Coordinates of N, CA and C in Angstrom, one line a residue:
X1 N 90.1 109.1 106.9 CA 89.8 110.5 106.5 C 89.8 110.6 105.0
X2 N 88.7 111.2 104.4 CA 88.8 111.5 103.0 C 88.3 113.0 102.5
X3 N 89.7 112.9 101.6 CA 89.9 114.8 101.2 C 89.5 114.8 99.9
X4 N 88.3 115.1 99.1 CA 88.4 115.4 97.7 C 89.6 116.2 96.8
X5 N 89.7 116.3 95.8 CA 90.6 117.2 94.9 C 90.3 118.3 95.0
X6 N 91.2 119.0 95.3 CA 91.2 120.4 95.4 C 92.0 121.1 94.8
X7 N 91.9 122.3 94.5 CA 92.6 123.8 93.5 C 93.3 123.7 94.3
X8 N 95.0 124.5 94.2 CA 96.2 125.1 94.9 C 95.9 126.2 94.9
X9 N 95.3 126.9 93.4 CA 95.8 128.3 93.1 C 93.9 129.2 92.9
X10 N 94.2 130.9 93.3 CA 93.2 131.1 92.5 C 92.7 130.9 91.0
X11 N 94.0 130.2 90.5 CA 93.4 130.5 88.9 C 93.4 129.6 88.5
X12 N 93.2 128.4 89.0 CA 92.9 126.9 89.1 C 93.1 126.0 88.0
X13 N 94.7 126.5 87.8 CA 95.4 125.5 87.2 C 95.4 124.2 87.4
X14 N 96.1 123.9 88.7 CA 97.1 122.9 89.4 C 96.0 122.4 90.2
X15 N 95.6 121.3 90.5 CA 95.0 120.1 91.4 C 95.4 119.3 92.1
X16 N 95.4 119.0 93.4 CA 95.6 117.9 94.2 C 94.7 116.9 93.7
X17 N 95.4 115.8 93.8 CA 94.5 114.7 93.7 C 94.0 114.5 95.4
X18 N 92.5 113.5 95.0 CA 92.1 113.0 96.3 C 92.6 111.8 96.9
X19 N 92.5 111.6 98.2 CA 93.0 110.7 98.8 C 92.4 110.4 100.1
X20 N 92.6 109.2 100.7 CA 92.1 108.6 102.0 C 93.5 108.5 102.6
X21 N 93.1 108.4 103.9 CA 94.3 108.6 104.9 C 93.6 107.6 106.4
X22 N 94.5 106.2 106.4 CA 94.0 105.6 107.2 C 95.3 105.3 108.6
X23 N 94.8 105.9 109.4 CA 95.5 105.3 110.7 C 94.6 104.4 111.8
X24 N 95.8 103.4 112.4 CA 95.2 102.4 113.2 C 95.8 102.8 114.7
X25 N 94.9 102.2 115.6 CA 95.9 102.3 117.0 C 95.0 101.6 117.6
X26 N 95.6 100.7 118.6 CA 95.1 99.8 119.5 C 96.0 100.0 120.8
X27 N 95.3 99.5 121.5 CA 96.4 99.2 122.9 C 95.1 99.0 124.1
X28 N 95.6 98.9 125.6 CA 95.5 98.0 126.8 C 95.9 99.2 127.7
X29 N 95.1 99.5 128.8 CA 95.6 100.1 129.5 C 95.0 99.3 131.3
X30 N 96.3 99.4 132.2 CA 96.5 98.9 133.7 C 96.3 99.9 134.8
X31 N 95.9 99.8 135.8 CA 96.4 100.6 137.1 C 97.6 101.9 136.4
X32 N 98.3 101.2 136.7 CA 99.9 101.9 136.5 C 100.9 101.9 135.0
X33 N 99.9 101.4 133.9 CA 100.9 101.0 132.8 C 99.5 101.3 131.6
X34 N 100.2 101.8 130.3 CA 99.2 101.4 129.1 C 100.4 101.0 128.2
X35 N 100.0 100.5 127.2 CA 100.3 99.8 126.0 C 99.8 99.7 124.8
X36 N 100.2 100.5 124.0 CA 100.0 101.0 122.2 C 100.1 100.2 121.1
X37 N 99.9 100.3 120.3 CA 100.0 99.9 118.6 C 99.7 100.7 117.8
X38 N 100.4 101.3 117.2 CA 99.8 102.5 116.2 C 100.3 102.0 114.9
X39 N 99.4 102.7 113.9 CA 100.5 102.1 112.7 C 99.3 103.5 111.6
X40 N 100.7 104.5 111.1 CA 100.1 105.7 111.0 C 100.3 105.4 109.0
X41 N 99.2 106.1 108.3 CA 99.1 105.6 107.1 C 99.3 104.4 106.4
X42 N 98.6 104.0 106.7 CA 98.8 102.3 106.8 C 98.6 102.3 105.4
X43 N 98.3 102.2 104.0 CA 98.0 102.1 102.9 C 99.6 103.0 102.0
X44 N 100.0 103.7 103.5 CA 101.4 104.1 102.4 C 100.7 104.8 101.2
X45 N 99.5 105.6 101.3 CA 99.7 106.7 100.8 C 101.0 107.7 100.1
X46 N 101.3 108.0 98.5 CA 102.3 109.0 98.4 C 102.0 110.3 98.2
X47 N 100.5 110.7 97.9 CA 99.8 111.5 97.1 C 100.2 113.1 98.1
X48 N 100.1 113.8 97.2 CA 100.4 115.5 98.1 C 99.5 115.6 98.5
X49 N 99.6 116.1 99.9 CA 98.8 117.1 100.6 C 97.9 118.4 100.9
X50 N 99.8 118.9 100.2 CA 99.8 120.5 99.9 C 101.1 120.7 98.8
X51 N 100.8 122.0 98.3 CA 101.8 122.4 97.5 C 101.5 123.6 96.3
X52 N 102.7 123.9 95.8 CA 101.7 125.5 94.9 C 102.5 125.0 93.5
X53 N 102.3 126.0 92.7 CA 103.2 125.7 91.7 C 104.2 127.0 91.8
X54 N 105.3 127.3 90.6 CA 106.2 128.2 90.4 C 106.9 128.1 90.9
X55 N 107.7 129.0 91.6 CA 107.9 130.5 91.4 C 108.2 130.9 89.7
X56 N 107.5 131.2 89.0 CA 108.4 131.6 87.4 C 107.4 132.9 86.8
X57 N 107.7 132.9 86.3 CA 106.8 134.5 85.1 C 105.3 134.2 85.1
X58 N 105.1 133.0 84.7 CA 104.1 133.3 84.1 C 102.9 133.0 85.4
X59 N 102.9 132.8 86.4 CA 102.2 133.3 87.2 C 102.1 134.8 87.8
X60 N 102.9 135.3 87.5 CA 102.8 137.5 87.3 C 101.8 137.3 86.0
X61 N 102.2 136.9 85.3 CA 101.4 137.2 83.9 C 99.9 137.0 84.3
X62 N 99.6 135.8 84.2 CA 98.3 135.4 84.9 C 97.3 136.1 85.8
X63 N 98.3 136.8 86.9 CA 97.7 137.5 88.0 C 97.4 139.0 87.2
X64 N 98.0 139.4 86.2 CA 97.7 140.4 85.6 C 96.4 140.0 84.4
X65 N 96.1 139.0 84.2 CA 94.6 138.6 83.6 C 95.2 138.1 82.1
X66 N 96.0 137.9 82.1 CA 96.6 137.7 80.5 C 97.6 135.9 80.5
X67 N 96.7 134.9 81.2 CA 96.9 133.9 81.2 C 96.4 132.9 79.5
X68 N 96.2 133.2 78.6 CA 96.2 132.2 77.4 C 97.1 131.8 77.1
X69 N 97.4 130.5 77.0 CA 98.1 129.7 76.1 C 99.5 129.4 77.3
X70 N 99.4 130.1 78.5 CA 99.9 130.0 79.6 C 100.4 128.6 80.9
X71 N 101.5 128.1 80.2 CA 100.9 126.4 81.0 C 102.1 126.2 82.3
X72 N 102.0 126.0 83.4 CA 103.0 125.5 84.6 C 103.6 124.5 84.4
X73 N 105.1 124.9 84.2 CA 105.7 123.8 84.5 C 106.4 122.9 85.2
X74 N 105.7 123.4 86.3 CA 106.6 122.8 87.4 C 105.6 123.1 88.9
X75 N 105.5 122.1 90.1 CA 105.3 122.0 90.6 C 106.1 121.3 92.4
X76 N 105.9 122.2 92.8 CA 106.3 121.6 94.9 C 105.3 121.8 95.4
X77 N 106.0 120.6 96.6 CA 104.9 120.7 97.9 C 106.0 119.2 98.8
X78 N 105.6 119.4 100.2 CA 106.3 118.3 101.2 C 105.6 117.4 100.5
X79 N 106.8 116.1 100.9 CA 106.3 114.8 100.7 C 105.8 114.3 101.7
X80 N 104.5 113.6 101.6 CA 103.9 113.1 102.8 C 104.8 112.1 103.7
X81 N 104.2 112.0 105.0 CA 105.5 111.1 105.5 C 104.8 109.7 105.5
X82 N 105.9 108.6 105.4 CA 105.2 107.4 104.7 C 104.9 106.9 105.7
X83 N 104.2 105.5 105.9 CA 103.7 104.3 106.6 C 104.7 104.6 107.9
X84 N 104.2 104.4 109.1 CA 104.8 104.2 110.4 C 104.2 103.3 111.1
X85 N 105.0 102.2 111.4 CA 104.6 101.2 112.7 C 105.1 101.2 114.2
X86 N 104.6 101.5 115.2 CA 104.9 101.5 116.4 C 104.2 100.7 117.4
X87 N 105.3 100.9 118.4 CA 105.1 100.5 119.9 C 105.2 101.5 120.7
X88 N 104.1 101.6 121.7 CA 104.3 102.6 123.0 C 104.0 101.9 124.3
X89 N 104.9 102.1 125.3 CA 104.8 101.2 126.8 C 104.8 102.9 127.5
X90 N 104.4 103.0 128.5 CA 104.2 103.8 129.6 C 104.0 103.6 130.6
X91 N 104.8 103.4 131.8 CA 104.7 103.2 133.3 C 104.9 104.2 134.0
X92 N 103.4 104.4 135.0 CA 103.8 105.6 136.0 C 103.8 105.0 137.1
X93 N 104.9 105.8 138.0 CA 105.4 105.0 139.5 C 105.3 106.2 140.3
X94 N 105.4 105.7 141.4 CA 104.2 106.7 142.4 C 103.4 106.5 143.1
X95 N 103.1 107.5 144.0 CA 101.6 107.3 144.6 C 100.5 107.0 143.6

């Protein structure tokens, strides 16, 4: 999957960067059994997702139209969750 760069905010300070997001999954499936391989962000991507800036003044200021000379210093958002390798087995018993 690929997300270009995108604004956080209306007043389009703050940018995500773009990024690709690659997951794999393989597996086998039986009568009565399947079997997985997944392996989720495989490239270990760290890049944000999401995120805003502030909380501080000067985004009130800004929202009031008087943003010059006005610069963020600070920035959140979750960290992406890193590279995951798995196994999955599933047996159903029964009719």
């Amino acid at each position: 999957m690929y997300q270009s760069e995108r604004f956080v905010e209306q007043d389009n300070f703050t940018v995500l960067d773009d990024f690709w997001r690659f997951d794999l999954r393989g597996g086998l499936l039986g009568d009565r059994w399947d079997f997985l391989v997944y392996v989720d962000n495989l490239l270990d991507d760290d890049t944000y997702k999401a995120g805003s800036t502030g909380p501080d003044f000067s985004s009130q200021i800004s929202d009031m139209g008087f943003s010059a000379g006005l610069v963020r210093t600070h920035y959140f958002g979750p960290l992406p969750p890193p590279r995951v390798i798995g196994v999955r087995f599933n047996m159903r018993f029964g009719g």
